[in-house]
Amino acid sequence: MSTLTTALGTDRARRLRAALTALLAVAVACGAPFYFAPFQVFQLTMVLLYAVALAGLNLLVGFGGQISLGHGAFFAAGAYSAAVMLDRYDTGHLATLPVAAAGCFLLGLGFGVPALRLRGLYLALVTLSFAVFLPPLLKRLEPVTGGSMGLTVDKLQPPAWSGLAEDQWMYFVVLTVAAAALLLARNLLRSRVGRALLAVRDNESAAEVMGVRLSMHKTLAFAWSAMFAGVAGCLYTWVIGFVSPDSFSFVLSITLLAGLVVGGLGSLYGPLLGAAFVMYVPSVSQDLSEAAPGVVFGLLIITVMFVAPTGLAGLPGRVLGAIARRLPRTTATATATVLDRTHEAESAPDAEPDSPPDAEPNSQAETRASTPLTPADPAVADAEPVGAPPRPEKD
């Protein structure tokens, strides 16, 4: 009964701590656009936007165990879907979001078919080829995509009743979509689909023996991942107001994958940290070295991977684990030192108390022991040397 009570109390404390953390995060997120400058608000908006794309990539790579170097292509598909609808058909901004999500979901289903027979580096090469050939294809479809010049569309404008600036309104819209996307990813991972993905990632043979349908879940992993990327691409069109093929080169796919690895694979908070890395580190690299920002960017990635091999999301746990391992060792060392000193004190001979200076000897032996002997002393003169022959006795 006491164990059950303790468990319930621990669970209640954990839920309370999670609720307080969520409330604090909401308060900080809602107050950020009123505190920072417009450009900084734009950067925060881009961080949230990239977090949506990385949440989908995390489903595929972090929890599904598959490698994708073509995530930037799905990102571009969602961005161009929204741009074409806004430019050619003059639809509303909100109407482009479900279309981009559904279109990329179907595209991910079709592209997930190679994942049934390929894995590892072979699957990575196939996905990379998709990211490589899509930008030239967009340039060839000039009547629809605008070719190399791209498409310029209107940004999402704030309503009059909001009283917000354009950057603030766009921030809150992207924040709402990002929160919904991250919550959806969290619920997916806690459902049967998420448990099946984890089983497939850990051991495909064991998962198949347990009744998991590998083909369905691998294909669905690509579909969900592509859908999240399409939503992020649609938000990108809303925020930037311009799309071009050069904005979605294969470097974008590699950058997204690097951001996810740095943020933390298989972590719910990894996409947010990775999105911040993707957004801020290139600008920091540009400030540090205008001649070779790519070199600085690569060195920063290597440094982060050396300090936090499991990503930034696993760094606090790594630090706390090191401290927890060090504390028992320090305690044991201190205890051993105290025990050694105690043992030495117990095994040492007891010191005899000093006699007071005015005390008189109790016996003649003590008097003789305390008086130094000289050669003139009869006792010394009559003493025989060691090893000397016996002297004859006198009559």
mmCIF file of C-alpha atoms in Angstrom:
data_model
loop_
_atom_site.group_PDB
_atom_site.id
_atom_site.type_symbol
_atom_site.label_atom_id
_atom_site.label_comp_id
_atom_site.label_asym_id
_atom_site.label_seq_id
_atom_site.Cartn_x
_atom_site.Cartn_y
_atom_site.Cartn_z
ATOM 1 C CA MET A 1 0.000 0.000 0.000
ATOM 2 C CA SER A 2 2.822 2.385 0.844
ATOM 3 C CA THR A 3 4.538 1.553 -2.476
ATOM 4 C CA LEU A 4 1.348 2.333 -4.397
ATOM 5 C CA THR A 5 0.933 5.610 -2.530
ATOM 6 C CA THR A 6 4.524 6.564 -3.261
ATOM 7 C CA ALA A 7 4.084 5.748 -6.956
ATOM 8 C CA LEU A 8 0.907 7.809 -7.178
ATOM 9 C CA GLY A 9 2.607 10.707 -5.435
ATOM 10 C CA THR A 10 5.580 10.514 -7.804
ATOM 11 C CA ASP A 11 3.294 10.383 -10.841
ATOM 12 C CA ARG A 12 1.292 13.344 -9.576
ATOM 13 C CA ALA A 13 4.475 15.343 -8.968
ATOM 14 C CA ARG A 14 5.732 14.497 -12.451
ATOM 15 C CA ARG A 15 2.480 15.653 -14.045
ATOM 16 C CA LEU A 16 2.510 18.847 -12.016
ATOM 17 C CA ARG A 17 6.103 19.552 -13.030
ATOM 18 C CA ALA A 18 5.259 18.912 -16.690
ATOM 19 C CA ALA A 19 2.229 21.212 -16.495
ATOM 20 C CA LEU A 20 4.251 24.012 -14.919
ATOM 21 C CA THR A 21 6.967 23.603 -17.548
ATOM 22 C CA ALA A 22 4.387 23.751 -20.333
ATOM 23 C CA LEU A 23 2.788 26.881 -18.878
ATOM 24 C CA LEU A 24 6.182 28.556 -18.583
ATOM 25 C CA ALA A 25 7.042 27.634 -22.177
ATOM 26 C CA VAL A 26 3.711 29.006 -23.433
ATOM 27 C CA ALA A 27 4.205 32.245 -21.518
ATOM 28 C CA VAL A 28 7.720 32.717 -22.921
ATOM 29 C CA ALA A 29 6.628 31.845 -26.454
ATOM 30 C CA CYS A 30 3.666 34.232 -26.369
ATOM 31 C CA GLY A 31 5.695 37.105 -24.944
ATOM 32 C CA ALA A 32 8.680 36.748 -27.293
ATOM 33 C CA PRO A 33 7.308 38.755 -30.278
ATOM 34 C CA PHE A 34 6.553 41.734 -28.031
ATOM 35 C CA TYR A 35 10.069 41.809 -26.595
ATOM 36 C CA PHE A 36 12.370 41.206 -29.596
ATOM 37 C CA ALA A 37 13.001 43.285 -32.686
ATOM 38 C CA PRO A 38 11.213 42.434 -35.983
ATOM 39 C CA PHE A 39 14.226 40.642 -37.477
ATOM 40 C CA GLN A 40 14.660 38.553 -34.337
ATOM 41 C CA VAL A 41 10.963 37.682 -34.440
ATOM 42 C CA PHE A 42 11.470 36.570 -38.045
ATOM 43 C CA GLN A 43 14.332 34.318 -36.924
ATOM 44 C CA LEU A 44 12.166 32.762 -34.198
ATOM 45 C CA THR A 45 9.458 32.166 -36.810
ATOM 46 C CA MET A 46 11.950 30.342 -39.023
ATOM 47 C CA VAL A 47 13.072 28.233 -36.049
ATOM 48 C CA LEU A 48 9.487 27.079 -35.472
ATOM 49 C CA LEU A 49 9.108 26.429 -39.191
ATOM 50 C CA TYR A 50 12.206 24.247 -39.350
ATOM 51 C CA ALA A 51 11.102 22.461 -36.177
ATOM 52 C CA VAL A 52 8.023 21.186 -38.023
ATOM 53 C CA ALA A 53 10.191 19.777 -40.823
ATOM 54 C CA LEU A 54 12.626 18.186 -38.362
ATOM 55 C CA ALA A 55 9.752 16.640 -36.392
ATOM 56 C CA GLY A 56 8.770 14.728 -39.517
ATOM 57 C CA LEU A 57 12.364 13.755 -40.261
ATOM 58 C CA ASN A 58 12.683 12.569 -36.657
ATOM 59 C CA LEU A 59 9.770 10.188 -37.182
ATOM 60 C CA LEU A 60 11.548 8.632 -40.135
ATOM 61 C CA VAL A 61 15.186 8.647 -39.022
ATOM 62 C CA GLY A 62 15.100 8.897 -35.245
ATOM 63 C CA PHE A 63 12.211 6.521 -34.550
ATOM 64 C CA GLY A 64 11.869 4.645 -37.840
ATOM 65 C CA GLY A 65 15.563 3.852 -38.210
ATOM 66 C CA GLN A 66 15.661 4.792 -41.913
ATOM 67 C CA ILE A 67 17.977 7.288 -43.604
ATOM 68 C CA SER A 68 16.667 10.081 -45.802
ATOM 69 C CA LEU A 69 18.744 12.682 -47.626
ATOM 70 C CA GLY A 70 15.815 13.945 -49.662
ATOM 71 C CA HIS A 71 13.773 15.710 -47.031
ATOM 72 C CA GLY A 72 14.444 19.060 -48.691
ATOM 73 C CA ALA A 73 12.580 17.817 -51.774
ATOM 74 C CA PHE A 74 9.378 17.277 -49.772
ATOM 75 C CA PHE A 75 9.937 20.693 -48.226
ATOM 76 C CA ALA A 76 10.142 22.181 -51.731
ATOM 77 C CA ALA A 77 7.014 20.299 -52.849
ATOM 78 C CA GLY A 78 4.974 21.836 -50.041
ATOM 79 C CA ALA A 79 6.376 25.312 -50.689
ATOM 80 C CA TYR A 80 5.630 25.177 -54.419
ATOM 81 C CA SER A 81 2.159 23.724 -53.841
ATOM 82 C CA ALA A 82 1.250 26.763 -51.732
ATOM 83 C CA ALA A 83 2.979 29.209 -54.107
ATOM 84 C CA VAL A 84 1.249 27.853 -57.221
ATOM 85 C CA MET A 85 -2.153 27.953 -55.555
ATOM 86 C CA LEU A 86 -1.622 31.516 -54.363
ATOM 87 C CA ASP A 87 -0.160 32.796 -57.629
ATOM 88 C CA ARG A 88 -2.092 30.883 -60.310
ATOM 89 C CA TYR A 89 -5.426 30.248 -58.660
ATOM 90 C CA ASP A 90 -5.616 33.130 -56.166
ATOM 91 C CA THR A 91 -6.747 30.974 -53.264
ATOM 92 C CA GLY A 92 -6.569 31.904 -49.601
ATOM 93 C CA HIS A 93 -3.486 31.189 -47.537
ATOM 94 C CA LEU A 94 -5.233 28.862 -45.123
ATOM 95 C CA ALA A 95 -6.579 26.736 -47.986
ATOM 96 C CA THR A 96 -3.054 25.927 -49.140
ATOM 97 C CA LEU A 97 -2.047 24.250 -45.882
ATOM 98 C CA PRO A 98 -4.226 21.094 -46.104
ATOM 99 C CA VAL A 99 -3.522 20.774 -49.835
ATOM 100 C CA ALA A 100 0.234 20.878 -49.271
ATOM 101 C CA ALA A 101 -0.039 18.393 -46.397
ATOM 102 C CA ALA A 102 -2.209 15.931 -48.346
ATOM 103 C CA GLY A 103 -0.137 16.210 -51.528
ATOM 104 C CA CYS A 104 3.141 15.547 -49.722
ATOM 105 C CA PHE A 105 1.564 12.682 -47.784
ATOM 106 C CA LEU A 106 0.643 10.966 -51.072
ATOM 107 C CA LEU A 107 4.075 11.743 -52.484
ATOM 108 C CA GLY A 108 5.657 10.156 -49.414
ATOM 109 C CA LEU A 109 3.507 7.052 -49.841
ATOM 110 C CA GLY A 110 4.719 6.640 -53.403
ATOM 111 C CA PHE A 111 8.307 7.321 -52.474
ATOM 112 C CA GLY A 112 8.134 4.902 -49.544
ATOM 113 C CA VAL A 113 7.933 1.933 -51.912
ATOM 114 C CA PRO A 114 11.747 1.799 -52.429
ATOM 115 C CA ALA A 115 12.120 1.740 -48.662
ATOM 116 C CA LEU A 116 10.626 -1.766 -48.662
ATOM 117 C CA ARG A 117 13.638 -3.268 -50.413
ATOM 118 C CA LEU A 118 16.417 -0.768 -49.694
ATOM 119 C CA ARG A 119 18.110 0.200 -46.472
ATOM 120 C CA GLY A 120 21.199 1.948 -45.220
ATOM 121 C CA LEU A 121 23.388 3.707 -47.755
ATOM 122 C CA TYR A 122 21.338 2.455 -50.722
ATOM 123 C CA LEU A 123 18.200 4.096 -49.391
ATOM 124 C CA ALA A 124 20.182 7.270 -48.627
ATOM 125 C CA LEU A 125 21.406 7.431 -52.241
ATOM 126 C CA VAL A 126 17.889 7.000 -53.628
ATOM 127 C CA THR A 127 16.515 9.793 -51.435
ATOM 128 C CA LEU A 128 19.486 12.008 -52.282
ATOM 129 C CA SER A 129 18.799 11.539 -55.989
ATOM 130 C CA PHE A 130 15.265 12.845 -55.425
ATOM 131 C CA ALA A 131 16.661 15.982 -53.794
ATOM 132 C CA VAL A 132 19.187 16.430 -56.613
ATOM 133 C CA PHE A 133 16.888 16.158 -59.635
ATOM 134 C CA LEU A 134 13.914 18.153 -58.240
ATOM 135 C CA PRO A 135 15.431 21.687 -58.581
ATOM 136 C CA PRO A 136 16.284 21.198 -62.305
ATOM 137 C CA LEU A 137 12.795 19.784 -62.834
ATOM 138 C CA LEU A 138 11.251 22.887 -61.277
ATOM 139 C CA LYS A 139 13.287 25.056 -63.635
ATOM 140 C CA ARG A 140 11.963 23.135 -66.653
ATOM 141 C CA LEU A 141 8.334 23.590 -65.604
ATOM 142 C CA GLU A 142 8.441 27.323 -66.199
ATOM 143 C CA PRO A 143 4.733 27.821 -67.083
ATOM 144 C CA VAL A 144 3.750 26.492 -63.691
ATOM 145 C CA THR A 145 6.681 27.136 -61.369
ATOM 146 C CA GLY A 146 8.084 30.301 -62.916
ATOM 147 C CA GLY A 147 11.356 28.591 -63.911
ATOM 148 C CA SER A 148 14.611 29.936 -62.543
ATOM 149 C CA MET A 149 12.946 33.243 -61.598
ATOM 150 C CA GLY A 150 10.610 31.526 -59.166
ATOM 151 C CA LEU A 151 7.279 32.839 -57.912
ATOM 152 C CA THR A 152 6.511 35.860 -55.764
ATOM 153 C CA VAL A 153 3.343 35.713 -53.682
ATOM 154 C CA ASP A 154 1.686 37.873 -51.055
ATOM 155 C CA LYS A 155 2.571 37.254 -47.446
ATOM 156 C CA LEU A 156 -0.067 36.442 -44.870
ATOM 157 C CA GLN A 157 -1.390 39.753 -43.608
ATOM 158 C CA PRO A 158 -2.707 40.262 -40.062
ATOM 159 C CA PRO A 159 -6.419 41.015 -39.634
ATOM 160 C CA ALA A 160 -7.412 44.477 -38.466
ATOM 161 C CA TRP A 161 -8.915 43.241 -35.206
ATOM 162 C CA SER A 162 -5.607 41.672 -34.055
ATOM 163 C CA GLY A 163 -3.702 44.940 -33.728
ATOM 164 C CA LEU A 164 -0.455 43.062 -34.469
ATOM 165 C CA ALA A 165 2.332 43.816 -36.872
ATOM 166 C CA GLU A 166 2.963 41.535 -39.822
ATOM 167 C CA ASP A 167 5.923 39.769 -38.248
ATOM 168 C CA GLN A 168 4.084 39.255 -34.955
ATOM 169 C CA TRP A 169 0.975 37.853 -36.637
ATOM 170 C CA MET A 170 3.042 35.495 -38.779
ATOM 171 C CA TYR A 171 4.913 34.349 -35.673
ATOM 172 C CA PHE A 172 1.710 33.433 -33.846
ATOM 173 C CA VAL A 173 0.312 31.596 -36.883
ATOM 174 C CA VAL A 174 3.484 29.534 -37.301
ATOM 175 C CA LEU A 175 3.617 28.955 -33.532
ATOM 176 C CA THR A 176 0.095 27.530 -33.580
ATOM 177 C CA VAL A 177 0.820 25.219 -36.516
ATOM 178 C CA ALA A 178 4.138 24.118 -35.009
ATOM 179 C CA ALA A 179 2.544 23.348 -31.638
ATOM 180 C CA ALA A 180 -0.150 21.272 -33.368
ATOM 181 C CA ALA A 181 2.470 19.428 -35.456
ATOM 182 C CA LEU A 182 4.681 18.631 -32.472
ATOM 183 C CA LEU A 183 1.673 17.456 -30.473
ATOM 184 C CA LEU A 184 0.619 15.231 -33.377
ATOM 185 C CA ALA A 185 4.116 13.756 -33.591
ATOM 186 C CA ARG A 186 4.096 13.101 -29.850
ATOM 187 C CA ASN A 187 0.734 11.340 -30.000
ATOM 188 C CA LEU A 188 1.851 9.287 -33.001
ATOM 189 C CA LEU A 189 4.875 8.046 -31.129
ATOM 190 C CA ARG A 190 2.747 7.036 -28.143
ATOM 191 C CA SER A 191 0.254 5.146 -30.298
ATOM 192 C CA ARG A 192 0.501 1.704 -31.896
ATOM 193 C CA VAL A 193 2.154 3.279 -34.939
ATOM 194 C CA GLY A 194 4.959 4.714 -32.825
ATOM 195 C CA ARG A 195 5.529 1.450 -30.965
ATOM 196 C CA ALA A 196 5.628 -0.404 -34.289
ATOM 197 C CA LEU A 197 8.191 2.066 -35.642
ATOM 198 C CA LEU A 198 10.386 1.539 -32.593
ATOM 199 C CA ALA A 199 10.123 -2.229 -32.977
ATOM 200 C CA VAL A 200 11.078 -2.020 -36.660
ATOM 201 C CA ARG A 201 14.025 0.237 -35.838
ATOM 202 C CA ASP A 202 15.388 -2.042 -33.125
ATOM 203 C CA ASN A 203 14.955 -5.404 -34.859
ATOM 204 C CA GLU A 204 12.981 -5.967 -38.049
ATOM 205 C CA SER A 205 12.950 -9.763 -37.726
ATOM 206 C CA ALA A 206 11.667 -9.686 -34.158
ATOM 207 C CA ALA A 207 9.060 -7.059 -35.076
ATOM 208 C CA GLU A 208 7.806 -9.203 -37.958
ATOM 209 C CA VAL A 209 7.562 -12.235 -35.689
ATOM 210 C CA MET A 210 5.485 -10.159 -33.261
ATOM 211 C CA GLY A 211 3.002 -9.347 -36.043
ATOM 212 C CA VAL A 212 4.230 -5.910 -37.169
ATOM 213 C CA ARG A 213 3.657 -5.311 -40.881
ATOM 214 C CA LEU A 214 6.995 -3.975 -42.059
ATOM 215 C CA SER A 215 5.843 -2.794 -45.476
ATOM 216 C CA MET A 216 2.943 -0.764 -44.132
ATOM 217 C CA HIS A 217 4.847 0.943 -41.332
ATOM 218 C CA LYS A 218 7.903 1.751 -43.435
ATOM 219 C CA THR A 219 5.722 3.330 -46.080
ATOM 220 C CA LEU A 220 3.696 5.217 -43.472
ATOM 221 C CA ALA A 221 6.911 6.527 -41.920
ATOM 222 C CA PHE A 222 7.859 8.108 -45.239
ATOM 223 C CA ALA A 223 4.328 9.443 -45.698
ATOM 224 C CA TRP A 224 4.140 11.097 -42.271
ATOM 225 C CA SER A 225 7.625 12.507 -42.662
ATOM 226 C CA ALA A 226 6.798 13.969 -46.081
ATOM 227 C CA MET A 227 3.560 15.455 -44.745
ATOM 228 C CA PHE A 228 5.379 17.330 -41.967
ATOM 229 C CA ALA A 229 7.928 18.586 -44.491
ATOM 230 C CA GLY A 230 5.118 19.748 -46.807
ATOM 231 C CA VAL A 231 3.477 21.702 -43.983
ATOM 232 C CA ALA A 232 6.827 23.352 -43.195
ATOM 233 C CA GLY A 233 7.265 24.230 -46.864
ATOM 234 C CA CYS A 234 3.825 25.820 -46.975
ATOM 235 C CA LEU A 235 4.680 27.921 -43.929
ATOM 236 C CA TYR A 236 7.932 28.906 -45.620
ATOM 237 C CA THR A 237 5.965 30.339 -48.551
ATOM 238 C CA TRP A 238 3.752 32.297 -46.159
ATOM 239 C CA VAL A 239 6.723 33.758 -44.296
ATOM 240 C CA ILE A 240 9.142 34.485 -47.166
ATOM 241 C CA GLY A 241 6.640 35.249 -49.939
ATOM 242 C CA PHE A 242 9.021 33.952 -52.596
ATOM 243 C CA VAL A 243 10.111 30.506 -53.843
ATOM 244 C CA SER A 244 12.763 29.528 -56.383
ATOM 245 C CA PRO A 245 14.477 26.233 -57.292
ATOM 246 C CA ASP A 246 17.811 27.434 -55.920
ATOM 247 C CA SER A 247 16.288 27.787 -52.459
ATOM 248 C CA PHE A 248 15.729 24.010 -52.229
ATOM 249 C CA SER A 249 18.981 22.433 -53.344
ATOM 250 C CA PHE A 250 20.231 19.152 -51.929
ATOM 251 C CA VAL A 251 22.255 21.184 -49.400
ATOM 252 C CA LEU A 252 18.970 21.898 -47.625
ATOM 253 C CA SER A 253 18.362 18.170 -47.141
ATOM 254 C CA ILE A 254 21.845 17.638 -45.710
ATOM 255 C CA THR A 255 21.461 20.672 -43.442
ATOM 256 C CA LEU A 256 18.150 19.393 -42.096
ATOM 257 C CA LEU A 257 19.625 15.979 -41.376
ATOM 258 C CA ALA A 258 22.652 17.557 -39.677
ATOM 259 C CA GLY A 259 20.345 19.741 -37.583
ATOM 260 C CA LEU A 260 18.362 16.719 -36.441
ATOM 261 C CA VAL A 261 21.498 14.798 -35.477
ATOM 262 C CA VAL A 262 22.834 17.795 -33.559
ATOM 263 C CA GLY A 263 19.485 18.365 -31.855
ATOM 264 C CA GLY A 264 19.076 14.726 -30.867
ATOM 265 C CA LEU A 265 17.775 11.702 -32.768
ATOM 266 C CA GLY A 266 14.795 9.990 -31.197
ATOM 267 C CA SER A 267 14.058 12.896 -28.851
ATOM 268 C CA LEU A 268 10.839 14.906 -28.673
ATOM 269 C CA TYR A 269 12.809 18.102 -28.014
ATOM 270 C CA GLY A 270 15.514 17.360 -30.566
ATOM 271 C CA PRO A 271 13.669 19.025 -33.496
ATOM 272 C CA LEU A 272 13.402 22.344 -31.649
ATOM 273 C CA LEU A 273 17.082 22.372 -30.713
ATOM 274 C CA GLY A 274 18.082 21.242 -34.184
ATOM 275 C CA ALA A 275 15.942 23.952 -35.780
ATOM 276 C CA ALA A 276 17.683 26.583 -33.668
ATOM 277 C CA PHE A 277 21.022 25.141 -34.767
ATOM 278 C CA VAL A 278 20.000 25.247 -38.456
ATOM 279 C CA MET A 279 18.816 28.837 -38.144
ATOM 280 C CA TYR A 280 21.472 30.492 -36.002
ATOM 281 C CA VAL A 281 24.719 28.606 -36.589
ATOM 282 C CA PRO A 282 25.090 29.549 -40.305
ATOM 283 C CA SER A 283 24.700 33.232 -39.421
ATOM 284 C CA VAL A 284 27.230 32.856 -36.602
ATOM 285 C CA SER A 285 29.611 31.118 -39.014
ATOM 286 C CA GLN A 286 29.191 33.975 -41.472
ATOM 287 C CA ASP A 287 30.043 36.498 -38.753
ATOM 288 C CA LEU A 288 33.102 34.554 -37.621
ATOM 289 C CA SER A 289 34.529 33.996 -41.091
ATOM 290 C CA GLU A 290 33.157 35.686 -44.174
ATOM 291 C CA ALA A 291 35.695 33.889 -46.357
ATOM 292 C CA ALA A 292 34.870 30.316 -45.332
ATOM 293 C CA PRO A 293 31.622 30.077 -43.345
ATOM 294 C CA GLY A 294 31.213 26.440 -44.350
ATOM 295 C CA VAL A 295 34.442 25.508 -42.595
ATOM 296 C CA VAL A 296 33.296 27.169 -39.378
ATOM 297 C CA PHE A 297 29.905 25.495 -39.696
ATOM 298 C CA GLY A 298 31.535 22.079 -40.054
ATOM 299 C CA LEU A 299 33.865 22.666 -37.120
ATOM 300 C CA LEU A 300 30.918 23.679 -34.946
ATOM 301 C CA ILE A 301 29.097 20.464 -35.866
ATOM 302 C CA ILE A 302 32.185 18.401 -34.992
ATOM 303 C CA THR A 303 32.538 20.217 -31.670
ATOM 304 C CA VAL A 304 28.912 19.634 -30.729
ATOM 305 C CA MET A 305 29.149 15.957 -31.663
ATOM 306 C CA PHE A 306 32.296 15.590 -29.560
ATOM 307 C CA VAL A 307 30.738 17.243 -26.516
ATOM 308 C CA ALA A 308 27.249 15.712 -26.923
ATOM 309 C CA PRO A 309 27.332 12.471 -28.973
ATOM 310 C CA THR A 310 23.604 11.938 -28.385
ATOM 311 C CA GLY A 311 22.719 15.488 -29.421
ATOM 312 C CA LEU A 312 21.915 18.627 -27.517
ATOM 313 C CA ALA A 313 18.720 17.060 -26.151
ATOM 314 C CA GLY A 314 20.759 14.366 -24.388
ATOM 315 C CA LEU A 315 23.408 16.711 -23.021
ATOM 316 C CA PRO A 316 21.639 17.495 -19.677
ATOM 317 C CA GLY A 317 21.139 13.804 -18.962
ATOM 318 C CA ARG A 318 24.753 13.097 -19.869
ATOM 319 C CA VAL A 319 26.002 15.801 -17.486
ATOM 320 C CA LEU A 320 23.733 14.659 -14.640
ATOM 321 C CA GLY A 321 24.800 11.058 -15.180
ATOM 322 C CA ALA A 322 28.472 12.022 -14.972
ATOM 323 C CA ILE A 323 27.810 13.940 -11.754
ATOM 324 C CA ALA A 324 25.843 11.015 -10.297
ATOM 325 C CA ARG A 325 28.680 8.611 -11.112
ATOM 326 C CA ARG A 326 31.262 10.934 -9.626
ATOM 327 C CA LEU A 327 29.442 11.576 -6.332
ATOM 328 C CA PRO A 328 29.459 7.933 -5.071
ATOM 329 C CA ARG A 329 33.138 7.676 -6.006
ATOM 330 C CA THR A 330 33.973 10.828 -4.061
ATOM 331 C CA THR A 331 31.905 9.666 -1.085
ATOM 332 C CA ALA A 332 33.598 6.266 -1.100
ATOM 333 C CA THR A 333 37.047 7.865 -1.223
ATOM 334 C CA ALA A 334 36.248 10.150 1.709
ATOM 335 C CA THR A 335 34.830 7.238 3.723
ATOM 336 C CA ALA A 336 37.925 5.120 3.056
ATOM 337 C CA THR A 337 40.187 7.977 4.164
ATOM 338 C CA VAL A 338 38.270 8.388 7.428
ATOM 339 C CA LEU A 339 38.387 4.630 8.097
ATOM 340 C CA ASP A 340 42.147 4.503 7.447
ATOM 341 C CA ARG A 341 42.791 7.371 9.843
ATOM 342 C CA THR A 342 40.603 5.729 12.494
ATOM 343 C CA HIS A 343 42.429 2.426 12.082
ATOM 344 C CA GLU A 344 45.823 4.117 12.388
ATOM 345 C CA ALA A 345 44.700 5.926 15.541
ATOM 346 C CA GLU A 346 43.446 2.679 17.122
ATOM 347 C CA SER A 347 46.583 0.672 16.259
ATOM 348 C CA ALA A 348 49.071 3.313 17.555
ATOM 349 C CA PRO A 349 50.608 2.612 21.114
ATOM 350 C CA ASP A 350 49.180 4.635 23.938
ATOM 351 C CA ALA A 351 51.492 7.458 24.955
ATOM 352 C CA GLU A 352 52.675 7.386 28.580
ATOM 353 C CA PRO A 353 51.697 10.431 30.552
ATOM 354 C CA ASP A 354 54.524 12.794 31.342
ATOM 355 C CA SER A 355 55.635 12.930 34.977
ATOM 356 C CA PRO A 356 55.257 16.245 36.694
ATOM 357 C CA PRO A 357 58.550 18.129 37.096
ATOM 358 C CA ASP A 358 58.419 18.099 40.910
ATOM 359 C CA ALA A 359 57.739 14.371 41.207
ATOM 360 C CA GLU A 360 60.394 12.265 43.050
ATOM 361 C CA PRO A 361 61.465 8.796 41.826
ATOM 362 C CA ASN A 362 59.624 5.936 43.452
ATOM 363 C CA SER A 363 62.597 3.577 43.666
ATOM 364 C CA GLN A 364 66.357 3.415 43.489
ATOM 365 C CA ALA A 365 66.195 1.778 40.055
ATOM 366 C CA GLU A 366 64.291 4.727 38.664
ATOM 367 C CA THR A 367 66.859 7.066 40.305
ATOM 368 C CA ARG A 368 69.764 5.257 38.674
ATOM 369 C CA ALA A 369 67.970 5.089 35.336
ATOM 370 C CA SER A 370 67.357 8.791 35.447
ATOM 371 C CA THR A 371 71.009 9.678 36.490
ATOM 372 C CA PRO A 372 73.624 9.607 33.708
ATOM 373 C CA LEU A 373 76.704 7.415 34.393
ATOM 374 C CA THR A 374 80.286 8.648 33.919
ATOM 375 C CA PRO A 375 83.592 6.726 33.682
ATOM 376 C CA ALA A 376 84.541 7.907 37.203
ATOM 377 C CA ASP A 377 81.593 6.113 38.653
ATOM 378 C CA PRO A 378 82.637 2.892 40.515
ATOM 379 C CA ALA A 379 79.868 0.992 38.827
ATOM 380 C CA VAL A 380 81.369 1.903 35.476
ATOM 381 C CA ALA A 381 84.947 1.294 36.543
ATOM 382 C CA ASP A 382 84.225 -2.262 37.800
ATOM 383 C CA ALA A 383 82.198 -3.182 34.732
ATOM 384 C CA GLU A 384 83.762 -5.801 32.463
ATOM 385 C CA PRO A 385 83.938 -5.141 28.750
ATOM 386 C CA VAL A 386 81.889 -7.354 26.502
ATOM 387 C CA GLY A 387 83.882 -10.433 25.417
ATOM 388 C CA ALA A 388 86.697 -9.949 27.946
ATOM 389 C CA PRO A 389 88.130 -13.079 29.802
ATOM 390 C CA PRO A 390 87.039 -13.475 33.408
ATOM 391 C CA ARG A 391 89.283 -11.901 35.988
ATOM 392 C CA PRO A 392 90.674 -14.015 38.876
ATOM 393 C CA GLU A 393 89.016 -13.569 42.151
ATOM 394 C CA LYS A 394 90.953 -11.793 44.875
ATOM 395 C CA ASP A 395 91.489 -13.430 48.260
#
